[in-house]
PDB file of C-alpha atoms in Angstrom:
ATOM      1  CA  UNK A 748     -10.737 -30.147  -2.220  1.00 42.00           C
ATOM      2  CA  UNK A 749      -9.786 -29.544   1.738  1.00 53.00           C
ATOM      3  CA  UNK A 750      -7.473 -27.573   2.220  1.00 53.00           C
ATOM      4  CA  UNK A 751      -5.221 -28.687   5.313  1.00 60.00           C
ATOM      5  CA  UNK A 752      -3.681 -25.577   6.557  1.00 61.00           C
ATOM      6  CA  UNK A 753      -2.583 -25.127  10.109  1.00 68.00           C
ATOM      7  CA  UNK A 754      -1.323 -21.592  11.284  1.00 68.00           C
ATOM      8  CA  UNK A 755       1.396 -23.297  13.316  1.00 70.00           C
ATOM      9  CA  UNK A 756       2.891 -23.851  10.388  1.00 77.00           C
ATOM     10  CA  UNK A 757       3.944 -20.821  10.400  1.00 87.00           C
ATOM     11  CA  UNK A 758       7.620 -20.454  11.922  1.00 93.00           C
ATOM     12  CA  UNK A 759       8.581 -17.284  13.271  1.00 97.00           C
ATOM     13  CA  UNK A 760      11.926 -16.824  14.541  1.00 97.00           C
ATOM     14  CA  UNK A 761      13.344 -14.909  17.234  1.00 98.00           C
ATOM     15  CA  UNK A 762      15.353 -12.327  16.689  1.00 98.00           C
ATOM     16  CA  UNK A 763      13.985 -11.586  13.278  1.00 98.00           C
ATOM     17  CA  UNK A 764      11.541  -9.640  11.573  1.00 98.00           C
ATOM     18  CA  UNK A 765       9.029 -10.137   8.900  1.00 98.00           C
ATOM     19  CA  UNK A 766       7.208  -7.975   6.451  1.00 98.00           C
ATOM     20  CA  UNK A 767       3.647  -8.369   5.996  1.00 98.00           C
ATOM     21  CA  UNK A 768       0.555  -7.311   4.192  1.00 97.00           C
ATOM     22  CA  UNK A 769      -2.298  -6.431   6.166  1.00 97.00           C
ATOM     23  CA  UNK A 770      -4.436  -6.129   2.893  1.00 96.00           C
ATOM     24  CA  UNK A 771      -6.239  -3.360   1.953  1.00 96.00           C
ATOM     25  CA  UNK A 772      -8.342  -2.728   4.761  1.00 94.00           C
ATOM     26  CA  UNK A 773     -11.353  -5.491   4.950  1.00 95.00           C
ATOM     27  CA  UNK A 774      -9.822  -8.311   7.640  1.00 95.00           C
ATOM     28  CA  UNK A 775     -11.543 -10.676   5.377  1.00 94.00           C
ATOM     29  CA  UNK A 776      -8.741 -10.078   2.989  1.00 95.00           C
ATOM     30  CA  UNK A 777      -5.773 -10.781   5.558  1.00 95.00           C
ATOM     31  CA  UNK A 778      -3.756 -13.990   4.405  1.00 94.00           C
ATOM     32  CA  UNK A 779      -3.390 -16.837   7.489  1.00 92.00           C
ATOM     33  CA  UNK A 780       0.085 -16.650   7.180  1.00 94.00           C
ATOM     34  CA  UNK A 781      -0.347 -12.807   8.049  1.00 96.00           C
ATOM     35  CA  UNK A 782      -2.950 -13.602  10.427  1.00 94.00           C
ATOM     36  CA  UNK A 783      -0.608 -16.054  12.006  1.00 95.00           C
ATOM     37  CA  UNK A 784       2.460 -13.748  12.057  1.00 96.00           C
ATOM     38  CA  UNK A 785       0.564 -11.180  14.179  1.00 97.00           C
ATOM     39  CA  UNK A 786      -0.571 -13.558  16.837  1.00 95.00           C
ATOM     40  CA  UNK A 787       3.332 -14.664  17.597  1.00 96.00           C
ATOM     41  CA  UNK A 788       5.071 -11.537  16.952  1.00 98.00           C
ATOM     42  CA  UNK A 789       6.361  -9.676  20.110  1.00 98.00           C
ATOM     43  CA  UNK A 790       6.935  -6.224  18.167  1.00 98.00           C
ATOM     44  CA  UNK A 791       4.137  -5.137  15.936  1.00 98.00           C
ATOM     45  CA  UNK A 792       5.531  -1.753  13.733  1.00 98.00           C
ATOM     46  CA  UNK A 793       2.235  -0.853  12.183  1.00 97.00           C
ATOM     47  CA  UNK A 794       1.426   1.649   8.966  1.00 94.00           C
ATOM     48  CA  UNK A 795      -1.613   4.306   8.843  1.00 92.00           C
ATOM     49  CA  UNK A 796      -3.637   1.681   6.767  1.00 92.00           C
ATOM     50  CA  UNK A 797      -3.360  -1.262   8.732  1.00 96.00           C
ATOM     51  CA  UNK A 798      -6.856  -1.630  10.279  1.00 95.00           C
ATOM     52  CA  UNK A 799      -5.885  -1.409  13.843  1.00 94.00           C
ATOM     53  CA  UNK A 800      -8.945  -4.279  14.658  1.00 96.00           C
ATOM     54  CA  UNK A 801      -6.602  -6.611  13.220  1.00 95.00           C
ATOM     55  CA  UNK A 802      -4.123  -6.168  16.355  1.00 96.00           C
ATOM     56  CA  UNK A 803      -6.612  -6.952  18.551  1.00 95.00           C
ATOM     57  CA  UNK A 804      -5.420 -10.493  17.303  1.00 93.00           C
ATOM     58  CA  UNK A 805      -2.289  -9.806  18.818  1.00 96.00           C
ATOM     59  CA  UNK A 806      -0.393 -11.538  22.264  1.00 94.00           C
ATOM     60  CA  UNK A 807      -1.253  -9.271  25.068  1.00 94.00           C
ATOM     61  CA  UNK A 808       2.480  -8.470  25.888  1.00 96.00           C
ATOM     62  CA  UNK A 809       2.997  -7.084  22.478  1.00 98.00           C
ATOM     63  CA  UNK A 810       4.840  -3.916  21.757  1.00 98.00           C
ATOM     64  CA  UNK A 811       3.055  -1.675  18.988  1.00 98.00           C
ATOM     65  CA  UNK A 812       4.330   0.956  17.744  1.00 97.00           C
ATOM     66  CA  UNK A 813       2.795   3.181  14.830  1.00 95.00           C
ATOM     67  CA  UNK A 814       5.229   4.400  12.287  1.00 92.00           C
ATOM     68  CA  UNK A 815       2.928   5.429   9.594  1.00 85.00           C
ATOM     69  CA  UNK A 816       1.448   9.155   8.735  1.00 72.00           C
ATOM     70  CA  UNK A 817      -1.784  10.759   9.847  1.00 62.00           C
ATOM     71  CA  UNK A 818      -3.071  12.905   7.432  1.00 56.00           C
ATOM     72  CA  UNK A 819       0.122  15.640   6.879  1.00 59.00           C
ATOM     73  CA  UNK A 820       1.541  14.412  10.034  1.00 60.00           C
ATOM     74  CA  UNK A 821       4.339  12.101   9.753  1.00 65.00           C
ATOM     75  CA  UNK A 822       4.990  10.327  13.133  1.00 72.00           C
ATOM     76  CA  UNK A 823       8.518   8.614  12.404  1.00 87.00           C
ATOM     77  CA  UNK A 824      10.816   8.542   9.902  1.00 90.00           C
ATOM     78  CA  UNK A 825      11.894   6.209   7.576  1.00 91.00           C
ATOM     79  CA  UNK A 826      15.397   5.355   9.764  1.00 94.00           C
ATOM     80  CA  UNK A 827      13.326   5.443  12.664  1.00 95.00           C
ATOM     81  CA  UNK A 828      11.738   2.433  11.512  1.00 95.00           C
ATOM     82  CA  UNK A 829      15.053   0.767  10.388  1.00 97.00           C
ATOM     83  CA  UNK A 830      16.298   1.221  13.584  1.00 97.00           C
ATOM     84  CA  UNK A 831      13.534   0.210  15.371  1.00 98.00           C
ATOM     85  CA  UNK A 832      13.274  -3.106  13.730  1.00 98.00           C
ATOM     86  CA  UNK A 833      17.712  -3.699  13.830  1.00 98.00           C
ATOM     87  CA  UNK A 834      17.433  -2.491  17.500  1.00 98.00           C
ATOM     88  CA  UNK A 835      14.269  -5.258  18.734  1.00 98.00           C
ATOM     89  CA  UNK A 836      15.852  -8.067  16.609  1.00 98.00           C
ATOM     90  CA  UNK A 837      18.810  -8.163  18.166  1.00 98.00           C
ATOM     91  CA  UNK A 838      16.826  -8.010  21.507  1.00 98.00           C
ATOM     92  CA  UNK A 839      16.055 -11.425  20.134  1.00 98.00           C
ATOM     93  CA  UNK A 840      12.481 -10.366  19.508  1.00 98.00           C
ATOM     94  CA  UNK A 841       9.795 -11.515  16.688  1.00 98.00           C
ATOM     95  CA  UNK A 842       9.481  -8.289  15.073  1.00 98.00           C
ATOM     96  CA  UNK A 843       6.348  -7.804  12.334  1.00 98.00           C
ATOM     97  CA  UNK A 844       6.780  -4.706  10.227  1.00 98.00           C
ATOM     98  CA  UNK A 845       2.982  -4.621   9.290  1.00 98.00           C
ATOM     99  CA  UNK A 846       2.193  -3.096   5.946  1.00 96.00           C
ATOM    100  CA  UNK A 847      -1.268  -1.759   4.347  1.00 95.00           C
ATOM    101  CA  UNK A 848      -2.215  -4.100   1.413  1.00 95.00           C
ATOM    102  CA  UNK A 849       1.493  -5.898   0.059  1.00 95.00           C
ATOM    103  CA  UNK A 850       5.032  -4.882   1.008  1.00 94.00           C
ATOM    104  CA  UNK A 851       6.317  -4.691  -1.999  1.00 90.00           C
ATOM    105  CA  UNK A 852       3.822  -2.191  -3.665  1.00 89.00           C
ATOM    106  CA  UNK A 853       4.974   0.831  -3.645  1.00 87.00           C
ATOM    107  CA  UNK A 854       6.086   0.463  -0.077  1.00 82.00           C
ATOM    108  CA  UNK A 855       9.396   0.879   1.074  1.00 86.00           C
ATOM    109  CA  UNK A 856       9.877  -2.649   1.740  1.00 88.00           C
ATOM    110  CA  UNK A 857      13.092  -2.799  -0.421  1.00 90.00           C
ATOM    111  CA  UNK A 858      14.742   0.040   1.887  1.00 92.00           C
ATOM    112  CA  UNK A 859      13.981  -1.847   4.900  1.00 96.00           C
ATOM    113  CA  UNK A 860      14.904  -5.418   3.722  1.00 96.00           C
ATOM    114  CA  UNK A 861      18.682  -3.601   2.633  1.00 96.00           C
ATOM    115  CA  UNK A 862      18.697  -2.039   5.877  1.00 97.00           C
ATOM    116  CA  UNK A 863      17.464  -5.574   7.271  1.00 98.00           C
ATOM    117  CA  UNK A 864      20.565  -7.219   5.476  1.00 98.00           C
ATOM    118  CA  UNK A 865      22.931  -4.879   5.976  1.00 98.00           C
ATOM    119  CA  UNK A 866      22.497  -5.708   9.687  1.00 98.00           C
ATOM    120  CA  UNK A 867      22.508  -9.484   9.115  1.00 98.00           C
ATOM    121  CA  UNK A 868      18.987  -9.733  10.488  1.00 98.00           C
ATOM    122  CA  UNK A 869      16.818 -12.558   9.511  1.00 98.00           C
ATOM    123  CA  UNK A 870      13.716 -12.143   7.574  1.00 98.00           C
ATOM    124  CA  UNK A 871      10.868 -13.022   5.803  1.00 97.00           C
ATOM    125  CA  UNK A 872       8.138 -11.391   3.214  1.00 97.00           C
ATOM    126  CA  UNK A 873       4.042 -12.603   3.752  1.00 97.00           C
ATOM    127  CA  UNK A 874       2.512 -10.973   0.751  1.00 96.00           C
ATOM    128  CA  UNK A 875      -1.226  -9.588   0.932  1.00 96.00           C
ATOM    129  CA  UNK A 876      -3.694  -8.552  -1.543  1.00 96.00           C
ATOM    130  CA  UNK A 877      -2.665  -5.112  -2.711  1.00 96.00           C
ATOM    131  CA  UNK A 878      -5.643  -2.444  -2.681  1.00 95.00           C
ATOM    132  CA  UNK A 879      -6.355  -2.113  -6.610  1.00 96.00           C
ATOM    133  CA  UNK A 880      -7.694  -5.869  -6.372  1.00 95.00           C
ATOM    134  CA  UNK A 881     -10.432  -4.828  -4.641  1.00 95.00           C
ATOM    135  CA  UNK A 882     -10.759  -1.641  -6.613  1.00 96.00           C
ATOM    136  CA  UNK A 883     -10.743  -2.774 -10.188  1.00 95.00           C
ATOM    137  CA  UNK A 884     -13.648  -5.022  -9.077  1.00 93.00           C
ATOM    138  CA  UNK A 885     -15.789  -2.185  -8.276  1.00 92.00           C
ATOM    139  CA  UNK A 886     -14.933  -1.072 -11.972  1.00 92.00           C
ATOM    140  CA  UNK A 887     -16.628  -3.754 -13.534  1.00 88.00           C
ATOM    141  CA  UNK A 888     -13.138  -3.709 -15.781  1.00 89.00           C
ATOM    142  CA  UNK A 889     -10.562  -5.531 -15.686  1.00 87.00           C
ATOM    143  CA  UNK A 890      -6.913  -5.027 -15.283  1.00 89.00           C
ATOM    144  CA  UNK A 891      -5.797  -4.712 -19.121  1.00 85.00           C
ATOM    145  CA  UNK A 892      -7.737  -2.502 -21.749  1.00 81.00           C
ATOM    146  CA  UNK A 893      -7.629  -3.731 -25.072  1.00 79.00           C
ATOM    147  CA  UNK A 894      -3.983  -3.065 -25.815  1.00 81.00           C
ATOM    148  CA  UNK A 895      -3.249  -6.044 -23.299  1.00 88.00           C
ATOM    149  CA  UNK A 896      -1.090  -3.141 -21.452  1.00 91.00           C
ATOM    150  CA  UNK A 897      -1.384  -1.794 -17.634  1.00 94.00           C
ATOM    151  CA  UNK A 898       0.263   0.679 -15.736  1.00 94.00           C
ATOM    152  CA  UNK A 899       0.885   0.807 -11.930  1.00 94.00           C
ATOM    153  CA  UNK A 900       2.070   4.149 -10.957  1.00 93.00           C
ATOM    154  CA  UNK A 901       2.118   5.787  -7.500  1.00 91.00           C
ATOM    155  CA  UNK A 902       1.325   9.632  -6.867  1.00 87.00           C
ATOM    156  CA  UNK A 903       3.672   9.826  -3.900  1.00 73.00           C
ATOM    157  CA  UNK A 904       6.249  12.175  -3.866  1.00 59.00           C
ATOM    158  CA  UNK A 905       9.590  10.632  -3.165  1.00 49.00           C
ATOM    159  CA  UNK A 906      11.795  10.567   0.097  1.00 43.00           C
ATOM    160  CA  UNK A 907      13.244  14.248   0.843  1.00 45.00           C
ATOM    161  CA  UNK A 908      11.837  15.526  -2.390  1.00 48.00           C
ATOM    162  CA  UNK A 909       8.653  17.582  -3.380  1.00 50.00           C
ATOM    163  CA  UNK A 910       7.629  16.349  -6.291  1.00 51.00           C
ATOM    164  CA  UNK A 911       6.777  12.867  -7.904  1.00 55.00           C
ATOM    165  CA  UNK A 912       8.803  11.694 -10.545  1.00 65.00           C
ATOM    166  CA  UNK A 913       7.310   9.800 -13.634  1.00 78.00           C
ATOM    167  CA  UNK A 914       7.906   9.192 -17.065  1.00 85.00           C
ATOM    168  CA  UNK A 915       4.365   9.695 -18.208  1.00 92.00           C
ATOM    169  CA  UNK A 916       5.301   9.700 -22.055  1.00 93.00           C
ATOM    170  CA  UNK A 917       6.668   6.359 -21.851  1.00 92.00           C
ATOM    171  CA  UNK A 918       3.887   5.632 -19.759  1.00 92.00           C
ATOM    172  CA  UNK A 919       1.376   7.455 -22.366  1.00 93.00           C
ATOM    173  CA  UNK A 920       3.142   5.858 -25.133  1.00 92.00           C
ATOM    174  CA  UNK A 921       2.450   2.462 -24.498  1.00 91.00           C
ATOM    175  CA  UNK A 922      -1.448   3.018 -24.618  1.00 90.00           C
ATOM    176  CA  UNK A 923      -2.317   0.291 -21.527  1.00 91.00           C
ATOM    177  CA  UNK A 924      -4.982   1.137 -18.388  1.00 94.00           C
ATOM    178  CA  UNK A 925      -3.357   3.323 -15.800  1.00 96.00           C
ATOM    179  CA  UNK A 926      -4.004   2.691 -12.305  1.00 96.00           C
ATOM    180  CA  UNK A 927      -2.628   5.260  -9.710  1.00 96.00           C
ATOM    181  CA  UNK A 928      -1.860   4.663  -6.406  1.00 95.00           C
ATOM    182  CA  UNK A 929      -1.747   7.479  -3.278  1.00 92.00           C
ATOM    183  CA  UNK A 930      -2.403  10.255  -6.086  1.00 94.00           C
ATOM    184  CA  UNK A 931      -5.216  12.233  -4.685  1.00 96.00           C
ATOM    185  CA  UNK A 932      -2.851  14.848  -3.497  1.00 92.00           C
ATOM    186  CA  UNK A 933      -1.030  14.791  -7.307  1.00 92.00           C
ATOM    187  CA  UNK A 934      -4.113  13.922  -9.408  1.00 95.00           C
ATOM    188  CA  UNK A 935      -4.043  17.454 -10.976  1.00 95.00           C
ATOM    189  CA  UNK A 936      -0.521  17.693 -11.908  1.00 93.00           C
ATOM    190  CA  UNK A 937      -1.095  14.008 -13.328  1.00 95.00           C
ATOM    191  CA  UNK A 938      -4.012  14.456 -15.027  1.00 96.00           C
ATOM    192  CA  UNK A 939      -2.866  18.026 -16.890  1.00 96.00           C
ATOM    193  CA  UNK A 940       0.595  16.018 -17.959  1.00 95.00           C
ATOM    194  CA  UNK A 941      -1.403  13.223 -19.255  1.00 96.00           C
ATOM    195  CA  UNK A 942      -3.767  15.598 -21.393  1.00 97.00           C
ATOM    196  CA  UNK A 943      -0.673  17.183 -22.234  1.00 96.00           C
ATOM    197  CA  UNK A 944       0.818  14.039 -23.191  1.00 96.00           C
ATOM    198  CA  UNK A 945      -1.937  13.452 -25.720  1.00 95.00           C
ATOM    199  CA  UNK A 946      -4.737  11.612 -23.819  1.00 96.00           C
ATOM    200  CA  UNK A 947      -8.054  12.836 -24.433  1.00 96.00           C
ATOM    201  CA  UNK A 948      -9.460  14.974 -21.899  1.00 97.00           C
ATOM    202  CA  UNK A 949     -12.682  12.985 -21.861  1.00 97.00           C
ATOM    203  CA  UNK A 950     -11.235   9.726 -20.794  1.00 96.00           C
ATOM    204  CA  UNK A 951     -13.297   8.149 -17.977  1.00 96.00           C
ATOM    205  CA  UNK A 952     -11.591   8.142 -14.604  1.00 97.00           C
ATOM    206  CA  UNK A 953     -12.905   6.174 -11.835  1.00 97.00           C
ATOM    207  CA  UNK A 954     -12.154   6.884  -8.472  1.00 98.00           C
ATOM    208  CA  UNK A 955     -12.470   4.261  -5.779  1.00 98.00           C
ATOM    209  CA  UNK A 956     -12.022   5.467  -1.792  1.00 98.00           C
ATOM    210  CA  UNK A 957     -11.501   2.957   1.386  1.00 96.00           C
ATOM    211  CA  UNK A 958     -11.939  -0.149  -1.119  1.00 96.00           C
ATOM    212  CA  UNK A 959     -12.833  -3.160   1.012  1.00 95.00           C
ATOM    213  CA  UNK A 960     -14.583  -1.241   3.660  1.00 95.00           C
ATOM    214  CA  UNK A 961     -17.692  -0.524   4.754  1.00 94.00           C
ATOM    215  CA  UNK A 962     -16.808   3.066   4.250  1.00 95.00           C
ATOM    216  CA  UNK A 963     -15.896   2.351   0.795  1.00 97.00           C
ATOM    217  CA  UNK A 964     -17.093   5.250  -2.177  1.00 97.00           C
ATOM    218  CA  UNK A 965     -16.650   4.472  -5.780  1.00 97.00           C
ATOM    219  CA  UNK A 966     -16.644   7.599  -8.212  1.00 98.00           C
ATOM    220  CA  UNK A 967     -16.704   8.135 -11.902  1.00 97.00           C
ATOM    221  CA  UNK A 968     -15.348  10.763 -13.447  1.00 98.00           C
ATOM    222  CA  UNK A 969     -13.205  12.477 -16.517  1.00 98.00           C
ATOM    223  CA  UNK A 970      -9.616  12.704 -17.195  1.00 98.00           C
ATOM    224  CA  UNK A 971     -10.700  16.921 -17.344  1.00 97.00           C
ATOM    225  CA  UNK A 972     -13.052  16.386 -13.841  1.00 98.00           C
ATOM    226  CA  UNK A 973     -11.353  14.532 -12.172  1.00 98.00           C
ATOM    227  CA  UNK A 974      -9.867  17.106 -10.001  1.00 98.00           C
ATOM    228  CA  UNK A 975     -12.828  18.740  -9.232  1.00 98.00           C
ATOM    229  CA  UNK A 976     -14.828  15.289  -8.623  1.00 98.00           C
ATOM    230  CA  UNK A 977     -12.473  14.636  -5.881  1.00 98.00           C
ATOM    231  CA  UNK A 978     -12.805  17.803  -4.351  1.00 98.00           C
ATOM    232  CA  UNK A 979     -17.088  18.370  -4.585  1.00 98.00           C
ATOM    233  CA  UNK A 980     -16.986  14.556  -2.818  1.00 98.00           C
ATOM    234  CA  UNK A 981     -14.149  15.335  -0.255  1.00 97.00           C
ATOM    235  CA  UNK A 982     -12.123  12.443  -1.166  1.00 97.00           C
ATOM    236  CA  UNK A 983      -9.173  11.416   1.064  1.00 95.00           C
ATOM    237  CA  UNK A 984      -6.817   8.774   1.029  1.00 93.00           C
ATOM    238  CA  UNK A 985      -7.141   6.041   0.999  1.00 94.00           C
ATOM    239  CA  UNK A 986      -8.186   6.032  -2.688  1.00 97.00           C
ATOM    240  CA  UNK A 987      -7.241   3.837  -6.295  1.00 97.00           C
ATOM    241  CA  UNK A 988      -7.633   6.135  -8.825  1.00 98.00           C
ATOM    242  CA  UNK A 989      -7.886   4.166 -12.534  1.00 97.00           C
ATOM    243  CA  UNK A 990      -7.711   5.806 -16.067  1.00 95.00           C
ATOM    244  CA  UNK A 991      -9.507   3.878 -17.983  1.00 86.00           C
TER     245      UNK A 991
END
C-alpha cells in the first residue's frame, strides 16, 4: 500500500507552540510530522537529548535556544521555559518545544501544556517513539513477562526535591517487568528497595545506554550488580535500565 503523505500537511500556526518528540536519538526514528514541525517553526526550545543534527533541518532564521541539562548543570529552569514559549507566542511566532523521545513520558509536558493554557496559547502534541522501544529490542524480550504486567517508572528526582518518590511495593506487588527510565543516578537506592521489597537479588537486569545510536552499549547484569556494572562500564545517561 502507498502511503500518500505530504509534510505540508502539516499546519503550524503562528503564534502557537507545539510539543514534539525528537525520538530517542537515531533521526531515523523522527516522525514526518516532527520532521515537518522543525522545518516551519521560527523558535526551536530544544532538550539535552534532542540530537542537535536534527536542527540542521531547521529555517536558517530560526531562534534555538537549549533549555535542557548538561550533565549536573542545569541551564534554565522549568519557568524559564514557560515563559519563553508564552513570551514568543504572543510575538506571533511558531514556537517548537522539542522533546527527547515523546512528550508525554516522563517529561514535563503536562506542566507546560497548563502553563500553555493558562495563557490561552494555542497548541499541539506530535508524539515520537519513546526510548525503551528501541531498548527492549536489544533485550530480545518483550514488554510484558509472563504475568502480562509492566512497569514504567522514572529514577528522576522530582522538581525542588532530592529524592524520587515511588511506591515500589505496589509496584513489587503486582509481579510485571520493570523498566526504569533516567535511573542511573538512583539505581542503587532502587535496586536495595526492590531486594528489600522481596525481589530476588539475582534477577537479571539489563542495561541499555544511547539506544538508537551508533554509540549505543547494551549490558547485562543482576538486580545485586547492577550498581557496580554501571560503574566498572562508566555508564551515563542516556540509559533504559529493565528488570527483567
Amino acid at each position: 500500500m502507498k502511503i500518500n503523505y505530504k509534510l505540508s500537511n502539516v499546519i503550524f500556526e503562528k503564534g502557537s507552540v507545539i510539543l514534539a518528540g525528537a525520538g530517542p536519538g537515531s533521526l531515523e526514528q523522527v516522525t514526518l510530522k516532527v520532521y515537518a514541525a522543525i522545518s516551519m517553526a521560527d523558535i526551536i526550545i530544544y532538550d539535552s537529548l534532542v540530537n542537535k543534527n536534527i536542527l540542521k533541518n531547521s529555517n536558517k532564521s530560526a531562534v534555538k535556544i537549549f533549555g535542557g541539562k548538561t550533565k549536573n548543570k542545569r541551564a534554565c529552569s522549568q519557568s524559564e521555559i514557560n515563559e519563553w514559549m508564552v513570551y514568543h507566542a504572543k510575538k506571533n511566532k511558531k514556537v517548537l518545544r522539542l522533546k527527547g523521545g515523546d512528550p508525554s513520558f516522563f517529561s514535563r509536558g503536562s506542566q507546560e501544556i497548563e502553563y500553555l493554557k493558562k495563557n490561552k496559547i494555542k497548541y499541539k502534541i506530535f508524539s515520537g517513539i519513546t526510548s525503551s522501544q528501541p531498548a527492549i529490542k536489544k533485550t530480545n524480550i518483550s514488554f510484558f513477562n509472563h504475568n502480562n504486567v509492566c512497569n514504567f517508572i522514572t529514577g528522576h528526582r522530582r522538581i525542588k526535591n532530592n529524592s524520587i518518590s515511588l511506591d515500589l511495593e505496589k509496584i513489587v506487588g503486582n509481579k510485571g517487568r520493570i523498566i526504569i527510565y533516567m535511573g542511573i543516578s538512583q539505581i542503587k537506592k532502587i535496586s536495595s528497595d526492590l531486594i528489600d521489597l522481596g525481589i530476588d537479588c539475582k534477577t537479571k537486569v539489563f542495561i541499555v545506554s544511547n539506544a538508537s545510536m551508533p554509540s549505543e552499549r547494551v549490558f547485562e547484569s543482576s538486580l545485586y550488580e547492577v550498581e557496580k556494572t554501571i560503574n566498572q562500564n562508566n555508564i551515563l545517561p542516556p540509559s533504559i535500565i529493565v528488570i527483567y
